[in-house]
Short mmCIF file of N, CA, C and O in Angstrom, two decimals:
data_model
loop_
_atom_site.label_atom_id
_atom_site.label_comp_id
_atom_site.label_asym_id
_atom_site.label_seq_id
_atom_site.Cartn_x
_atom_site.Cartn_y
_atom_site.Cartn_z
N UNK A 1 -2.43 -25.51 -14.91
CA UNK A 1 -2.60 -24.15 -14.43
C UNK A 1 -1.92 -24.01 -13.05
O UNK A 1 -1.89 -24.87 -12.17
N UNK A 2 -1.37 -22.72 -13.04
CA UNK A 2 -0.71 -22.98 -11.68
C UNK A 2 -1.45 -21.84 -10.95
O UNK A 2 -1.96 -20.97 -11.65
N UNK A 3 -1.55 -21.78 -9.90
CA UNK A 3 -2.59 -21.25 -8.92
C UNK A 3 -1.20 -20.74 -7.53
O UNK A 3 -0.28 -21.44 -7.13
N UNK A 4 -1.52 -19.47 -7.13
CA UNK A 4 -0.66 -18.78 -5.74
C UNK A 4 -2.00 -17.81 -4.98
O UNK A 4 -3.05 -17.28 -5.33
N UNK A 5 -1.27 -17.98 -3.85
CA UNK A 5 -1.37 -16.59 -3.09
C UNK A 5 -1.18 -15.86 -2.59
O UNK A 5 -0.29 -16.29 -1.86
N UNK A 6 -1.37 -14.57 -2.26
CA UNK A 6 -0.48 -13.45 -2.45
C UNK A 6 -1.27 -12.65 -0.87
O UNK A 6 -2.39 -12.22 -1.14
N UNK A 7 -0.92 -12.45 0.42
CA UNK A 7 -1.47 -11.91 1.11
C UNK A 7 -1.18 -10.36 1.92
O UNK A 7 -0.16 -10.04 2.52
N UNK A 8 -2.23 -9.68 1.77
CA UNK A 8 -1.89 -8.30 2.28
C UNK A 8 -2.63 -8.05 3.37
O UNK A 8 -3.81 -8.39 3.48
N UNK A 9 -1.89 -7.37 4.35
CA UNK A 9 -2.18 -6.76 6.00
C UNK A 9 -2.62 -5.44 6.16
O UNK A 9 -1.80 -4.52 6.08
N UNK A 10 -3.76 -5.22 6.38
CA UNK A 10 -3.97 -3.61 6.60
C UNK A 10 -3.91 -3.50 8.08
O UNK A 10 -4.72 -4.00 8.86
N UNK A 11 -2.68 -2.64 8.46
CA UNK A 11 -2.84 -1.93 10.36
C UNK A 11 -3.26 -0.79 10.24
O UNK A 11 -2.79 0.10 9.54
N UNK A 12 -4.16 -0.74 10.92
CA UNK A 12 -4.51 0.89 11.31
C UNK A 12 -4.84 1.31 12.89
O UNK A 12 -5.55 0.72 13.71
N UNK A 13 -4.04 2.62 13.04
CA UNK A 13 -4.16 3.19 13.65
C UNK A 13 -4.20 4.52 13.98
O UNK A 13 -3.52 5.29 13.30
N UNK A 14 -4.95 5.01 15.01
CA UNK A 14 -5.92 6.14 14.87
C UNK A 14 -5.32 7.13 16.27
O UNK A 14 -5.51 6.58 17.36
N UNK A 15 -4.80 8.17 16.31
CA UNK A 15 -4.19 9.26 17.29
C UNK A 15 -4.77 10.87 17.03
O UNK A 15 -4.24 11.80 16.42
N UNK A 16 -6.18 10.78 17.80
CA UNK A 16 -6.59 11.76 17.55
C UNK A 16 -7.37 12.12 16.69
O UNK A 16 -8.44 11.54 16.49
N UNK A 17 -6.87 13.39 15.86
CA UNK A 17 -7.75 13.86 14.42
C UNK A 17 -6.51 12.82 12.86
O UNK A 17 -6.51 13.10 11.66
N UNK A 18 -5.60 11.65 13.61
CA UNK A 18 -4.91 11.31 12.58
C UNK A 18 -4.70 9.65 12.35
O UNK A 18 -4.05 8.83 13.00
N UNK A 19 -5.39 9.55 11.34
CA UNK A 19 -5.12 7.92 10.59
C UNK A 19 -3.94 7.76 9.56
O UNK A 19 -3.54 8.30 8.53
N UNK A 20 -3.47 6.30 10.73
CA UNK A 20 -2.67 5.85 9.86
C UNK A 20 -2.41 4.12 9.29
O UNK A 20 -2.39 3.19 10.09
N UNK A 21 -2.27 3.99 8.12
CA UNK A 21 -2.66 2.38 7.44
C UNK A 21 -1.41 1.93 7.02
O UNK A 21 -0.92 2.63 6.13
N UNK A 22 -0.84 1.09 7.34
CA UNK A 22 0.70 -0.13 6.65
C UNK A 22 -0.23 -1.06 5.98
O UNK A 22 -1.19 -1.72 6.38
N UNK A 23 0.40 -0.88 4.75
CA UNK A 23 -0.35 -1.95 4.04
C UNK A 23 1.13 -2.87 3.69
O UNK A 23 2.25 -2.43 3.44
N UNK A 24 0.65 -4.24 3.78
CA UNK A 24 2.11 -5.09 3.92
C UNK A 24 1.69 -6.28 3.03
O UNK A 24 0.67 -6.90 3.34
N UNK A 25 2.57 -6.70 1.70
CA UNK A 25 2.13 -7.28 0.91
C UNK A 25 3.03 -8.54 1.36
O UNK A 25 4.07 -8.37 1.99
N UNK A 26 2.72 -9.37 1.12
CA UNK A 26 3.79 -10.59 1.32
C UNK A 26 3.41 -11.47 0.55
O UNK A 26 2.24 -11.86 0.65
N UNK A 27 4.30 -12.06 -0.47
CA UNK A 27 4.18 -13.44 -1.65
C UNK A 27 4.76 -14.89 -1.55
O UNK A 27 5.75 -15.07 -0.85
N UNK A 28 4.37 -15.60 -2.01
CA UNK A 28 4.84 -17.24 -1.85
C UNK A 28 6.04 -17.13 -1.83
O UNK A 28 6.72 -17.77 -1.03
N UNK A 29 6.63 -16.18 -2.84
CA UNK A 29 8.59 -16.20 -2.69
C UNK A 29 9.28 -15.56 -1.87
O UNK A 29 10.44 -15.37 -2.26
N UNK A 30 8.93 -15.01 -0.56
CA UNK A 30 9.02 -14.41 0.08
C UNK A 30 9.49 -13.26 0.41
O UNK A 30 10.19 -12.94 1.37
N UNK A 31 8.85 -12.38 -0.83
CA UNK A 31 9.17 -10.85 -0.74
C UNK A 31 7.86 -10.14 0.02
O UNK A 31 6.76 -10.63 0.28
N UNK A 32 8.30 -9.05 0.24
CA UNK A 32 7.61 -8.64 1.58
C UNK A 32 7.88 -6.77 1.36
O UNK A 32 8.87 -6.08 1.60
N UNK A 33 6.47 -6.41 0.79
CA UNK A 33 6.60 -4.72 0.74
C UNK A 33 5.78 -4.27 1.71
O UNK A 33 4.82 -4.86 2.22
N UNK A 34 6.30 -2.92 2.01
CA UNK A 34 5.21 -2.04 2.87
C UNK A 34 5.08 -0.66 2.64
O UNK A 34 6.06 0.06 2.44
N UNK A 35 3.94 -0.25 2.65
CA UNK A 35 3.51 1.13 2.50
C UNK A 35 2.21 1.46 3.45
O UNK A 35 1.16 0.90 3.77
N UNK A 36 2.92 2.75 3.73
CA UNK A 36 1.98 3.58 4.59
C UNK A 36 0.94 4.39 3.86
O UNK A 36 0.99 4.79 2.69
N UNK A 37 0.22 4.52 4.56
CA UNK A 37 -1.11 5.80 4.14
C UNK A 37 -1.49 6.74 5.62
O UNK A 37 -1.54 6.46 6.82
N UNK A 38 -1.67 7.76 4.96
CA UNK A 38 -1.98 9.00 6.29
C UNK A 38 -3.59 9.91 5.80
O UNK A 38 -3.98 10.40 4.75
N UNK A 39 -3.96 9.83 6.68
CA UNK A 39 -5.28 10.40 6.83
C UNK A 39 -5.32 11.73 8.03
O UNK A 39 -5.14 11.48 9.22
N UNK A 40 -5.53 12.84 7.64
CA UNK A 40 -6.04 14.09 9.28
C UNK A 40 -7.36 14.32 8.65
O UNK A 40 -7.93 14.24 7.56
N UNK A 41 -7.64 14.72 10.18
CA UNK A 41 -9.49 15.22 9.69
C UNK A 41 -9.43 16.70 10.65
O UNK A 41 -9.04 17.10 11.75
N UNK A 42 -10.11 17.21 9.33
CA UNK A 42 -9.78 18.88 10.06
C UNK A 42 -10.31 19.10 11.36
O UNK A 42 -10.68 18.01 11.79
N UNK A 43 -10.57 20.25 12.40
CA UNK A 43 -11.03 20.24 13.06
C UNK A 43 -12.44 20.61 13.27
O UNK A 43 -13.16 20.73 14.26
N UNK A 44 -12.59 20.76 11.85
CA UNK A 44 -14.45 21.52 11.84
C UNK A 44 -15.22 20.08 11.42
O UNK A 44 -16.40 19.88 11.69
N UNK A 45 -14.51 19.28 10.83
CA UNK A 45 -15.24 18.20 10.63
C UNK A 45 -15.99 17.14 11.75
O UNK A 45 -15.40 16.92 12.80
N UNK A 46 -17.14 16.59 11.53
CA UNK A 46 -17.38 15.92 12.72
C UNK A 46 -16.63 14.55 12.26
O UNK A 46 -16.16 14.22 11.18
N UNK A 47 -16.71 13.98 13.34
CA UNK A 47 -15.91 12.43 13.65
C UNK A 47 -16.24 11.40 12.92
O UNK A 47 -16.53 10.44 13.64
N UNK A 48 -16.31 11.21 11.97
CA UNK A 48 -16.27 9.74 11.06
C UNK A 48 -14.91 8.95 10.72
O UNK A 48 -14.16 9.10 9.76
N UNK A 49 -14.80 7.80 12.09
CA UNK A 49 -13.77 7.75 11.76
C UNK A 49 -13.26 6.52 10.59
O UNK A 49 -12.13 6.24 10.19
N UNK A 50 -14.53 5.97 10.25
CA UNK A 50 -14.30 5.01 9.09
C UNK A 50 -13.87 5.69 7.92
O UNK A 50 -13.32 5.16 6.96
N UNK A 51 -14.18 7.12 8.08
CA UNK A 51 -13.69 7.70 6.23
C UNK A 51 -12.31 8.06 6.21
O UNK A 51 -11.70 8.39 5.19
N UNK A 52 -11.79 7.98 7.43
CA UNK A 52 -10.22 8.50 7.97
C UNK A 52 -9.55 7.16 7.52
O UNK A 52 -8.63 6.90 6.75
N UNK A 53 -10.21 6.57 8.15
CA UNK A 53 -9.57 4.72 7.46
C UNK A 53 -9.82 4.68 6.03
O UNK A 53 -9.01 5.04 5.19
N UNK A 54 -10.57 4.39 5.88
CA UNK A 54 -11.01 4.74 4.00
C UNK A 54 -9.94 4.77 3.06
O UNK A 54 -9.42 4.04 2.21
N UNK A 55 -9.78 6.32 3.77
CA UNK A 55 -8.96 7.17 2.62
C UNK A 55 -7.21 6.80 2.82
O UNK A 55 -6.41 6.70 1.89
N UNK A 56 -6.86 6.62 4.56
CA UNK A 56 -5.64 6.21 4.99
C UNK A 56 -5.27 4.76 4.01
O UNK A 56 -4.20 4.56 3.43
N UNK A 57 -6.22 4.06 4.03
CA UNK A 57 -5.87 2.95 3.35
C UNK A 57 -5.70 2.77 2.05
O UNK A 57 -4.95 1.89 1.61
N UNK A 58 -6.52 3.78 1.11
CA UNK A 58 -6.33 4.43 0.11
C UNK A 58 -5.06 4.57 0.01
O UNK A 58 -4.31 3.65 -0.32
N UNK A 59 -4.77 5.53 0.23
CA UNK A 59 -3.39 5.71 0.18
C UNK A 59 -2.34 4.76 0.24
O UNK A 59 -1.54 4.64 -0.68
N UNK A 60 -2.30 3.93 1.48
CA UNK A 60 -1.38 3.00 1.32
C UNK A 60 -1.08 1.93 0.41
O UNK A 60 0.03 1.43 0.23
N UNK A 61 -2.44 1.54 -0.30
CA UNK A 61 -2.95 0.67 -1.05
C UNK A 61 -2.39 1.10 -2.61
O UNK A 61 -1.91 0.38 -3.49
N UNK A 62 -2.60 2.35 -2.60
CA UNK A 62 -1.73 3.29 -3.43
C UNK A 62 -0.41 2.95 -3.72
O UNK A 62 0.23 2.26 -4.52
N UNK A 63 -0.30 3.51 -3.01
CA UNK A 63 1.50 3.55 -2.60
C UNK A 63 2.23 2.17 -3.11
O UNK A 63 3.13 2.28 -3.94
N UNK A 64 1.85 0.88 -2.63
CA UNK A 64 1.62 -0.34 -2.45
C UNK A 64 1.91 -0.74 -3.69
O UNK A 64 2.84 -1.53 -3.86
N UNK A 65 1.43 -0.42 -4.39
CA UNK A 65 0.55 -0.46 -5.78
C UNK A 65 2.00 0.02 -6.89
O UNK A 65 2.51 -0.60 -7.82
N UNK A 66 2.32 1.34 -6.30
CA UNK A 66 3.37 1.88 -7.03
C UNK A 66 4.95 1.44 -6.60
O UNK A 66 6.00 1.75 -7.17
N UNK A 67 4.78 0.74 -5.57
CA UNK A 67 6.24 0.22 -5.28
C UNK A 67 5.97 -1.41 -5.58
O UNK A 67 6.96 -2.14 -5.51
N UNK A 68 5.07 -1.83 -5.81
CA UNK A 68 5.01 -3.24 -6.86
C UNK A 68 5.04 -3.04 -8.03
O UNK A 68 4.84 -4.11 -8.60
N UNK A 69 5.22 -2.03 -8.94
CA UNK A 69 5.23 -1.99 -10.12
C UNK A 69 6.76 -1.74 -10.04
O UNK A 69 7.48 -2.30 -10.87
N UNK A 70 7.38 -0.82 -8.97
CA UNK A 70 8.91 -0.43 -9.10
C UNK A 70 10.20 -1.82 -9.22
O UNK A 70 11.39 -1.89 -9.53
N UNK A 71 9.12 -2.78 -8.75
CA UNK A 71 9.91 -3.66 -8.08
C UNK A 71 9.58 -4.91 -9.17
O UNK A 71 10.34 -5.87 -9.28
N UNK A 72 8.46 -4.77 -9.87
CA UNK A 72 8.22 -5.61 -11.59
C UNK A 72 9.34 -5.00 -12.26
O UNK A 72 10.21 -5.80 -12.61
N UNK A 73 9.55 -3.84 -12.52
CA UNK A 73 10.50 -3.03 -13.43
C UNK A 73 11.89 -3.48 -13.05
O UNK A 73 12.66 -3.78 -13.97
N UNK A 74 12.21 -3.54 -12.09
CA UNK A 74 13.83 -3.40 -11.71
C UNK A 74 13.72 -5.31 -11.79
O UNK A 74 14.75 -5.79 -12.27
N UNK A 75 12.61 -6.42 -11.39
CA UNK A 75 12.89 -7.47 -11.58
C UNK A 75 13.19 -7.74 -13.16
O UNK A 75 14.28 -8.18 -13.54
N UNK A 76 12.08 -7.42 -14.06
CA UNK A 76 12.09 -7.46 -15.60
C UNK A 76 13.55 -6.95 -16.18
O UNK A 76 14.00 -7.68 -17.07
N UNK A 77 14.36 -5.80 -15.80
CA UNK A 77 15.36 -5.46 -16.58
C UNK A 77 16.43 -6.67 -15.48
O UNK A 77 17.08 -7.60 -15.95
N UNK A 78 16.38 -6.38 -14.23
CA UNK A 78 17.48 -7.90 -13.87
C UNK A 78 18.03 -9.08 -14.64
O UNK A 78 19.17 -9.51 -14.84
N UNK A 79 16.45 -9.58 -15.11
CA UNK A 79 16.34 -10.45 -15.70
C UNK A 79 16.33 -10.86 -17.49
O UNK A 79 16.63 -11.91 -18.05
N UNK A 80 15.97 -9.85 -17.90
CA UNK A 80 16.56 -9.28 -19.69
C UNK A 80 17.79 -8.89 -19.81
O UNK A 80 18.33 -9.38 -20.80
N UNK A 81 18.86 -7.76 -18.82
CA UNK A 81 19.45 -7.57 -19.27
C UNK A 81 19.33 -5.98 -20.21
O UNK A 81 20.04 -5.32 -20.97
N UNK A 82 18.34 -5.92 -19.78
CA UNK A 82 17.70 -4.71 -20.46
C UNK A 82 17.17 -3.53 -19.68
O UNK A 82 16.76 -3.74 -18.54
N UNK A 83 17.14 -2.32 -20.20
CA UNK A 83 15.87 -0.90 -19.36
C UNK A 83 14.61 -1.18 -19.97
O UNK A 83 14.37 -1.32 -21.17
N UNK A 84 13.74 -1.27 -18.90
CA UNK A 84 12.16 -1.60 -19.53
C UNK A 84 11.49 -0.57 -19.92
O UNK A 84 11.71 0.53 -19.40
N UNK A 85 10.46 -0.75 -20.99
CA UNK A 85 9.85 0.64 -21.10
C UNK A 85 8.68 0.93 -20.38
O UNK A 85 7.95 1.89 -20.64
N UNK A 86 8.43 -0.07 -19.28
CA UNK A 86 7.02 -0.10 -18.87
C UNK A 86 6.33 1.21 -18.02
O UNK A 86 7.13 1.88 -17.37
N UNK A 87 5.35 1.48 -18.01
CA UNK A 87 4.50 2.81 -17.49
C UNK A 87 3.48 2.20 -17.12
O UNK A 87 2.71 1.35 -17.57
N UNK A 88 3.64 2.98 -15.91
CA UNK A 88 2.02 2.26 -14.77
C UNK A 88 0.85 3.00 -15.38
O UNK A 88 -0.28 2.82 -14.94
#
């Protein structure tokens, strides 16, 4: 069995009524993605700023998520020789 690991960085930072999260994936072979997430909190809302993170990270985690699948797809046809049919 072969066994890896795969480590991701959440930064966040906070300016005001606005969060923002880099989520940064990095793998044993040394590819290395990043995606942002954005969070505002209106102005009627009161200040919680853990749900601003939350959701900022959400997002990036998101994002993250969809540019590792972009990047399975374009490796898989590299490597076939082929257009993949895959759907996230």
């Amino acid at each position: 069995m072969h066994a890896t690991t795969w480590h991701v960085e959440i930064h966040l930072s906070e300016d005001g009524q606005r969060t923002r999260a880099e989520a940064v994936l990095r793998t044993t072979a040394g590819t290395e993605l990043r995606s942002v997430g954005l969070a505002r909190r209106s102005p009627d809302d009161r200040d919680a700023p853990e749900i601003g993170d939350e959701l900022a990270v959400c997002r990036a985690l998101s994002a993250l998520a969809h540019d590792l699948f972009e990047a399975s797809v374009l490796d898989v046809e590299a490597n076939t020789g082929t257009s993949s049919t895959f759907t996230m």
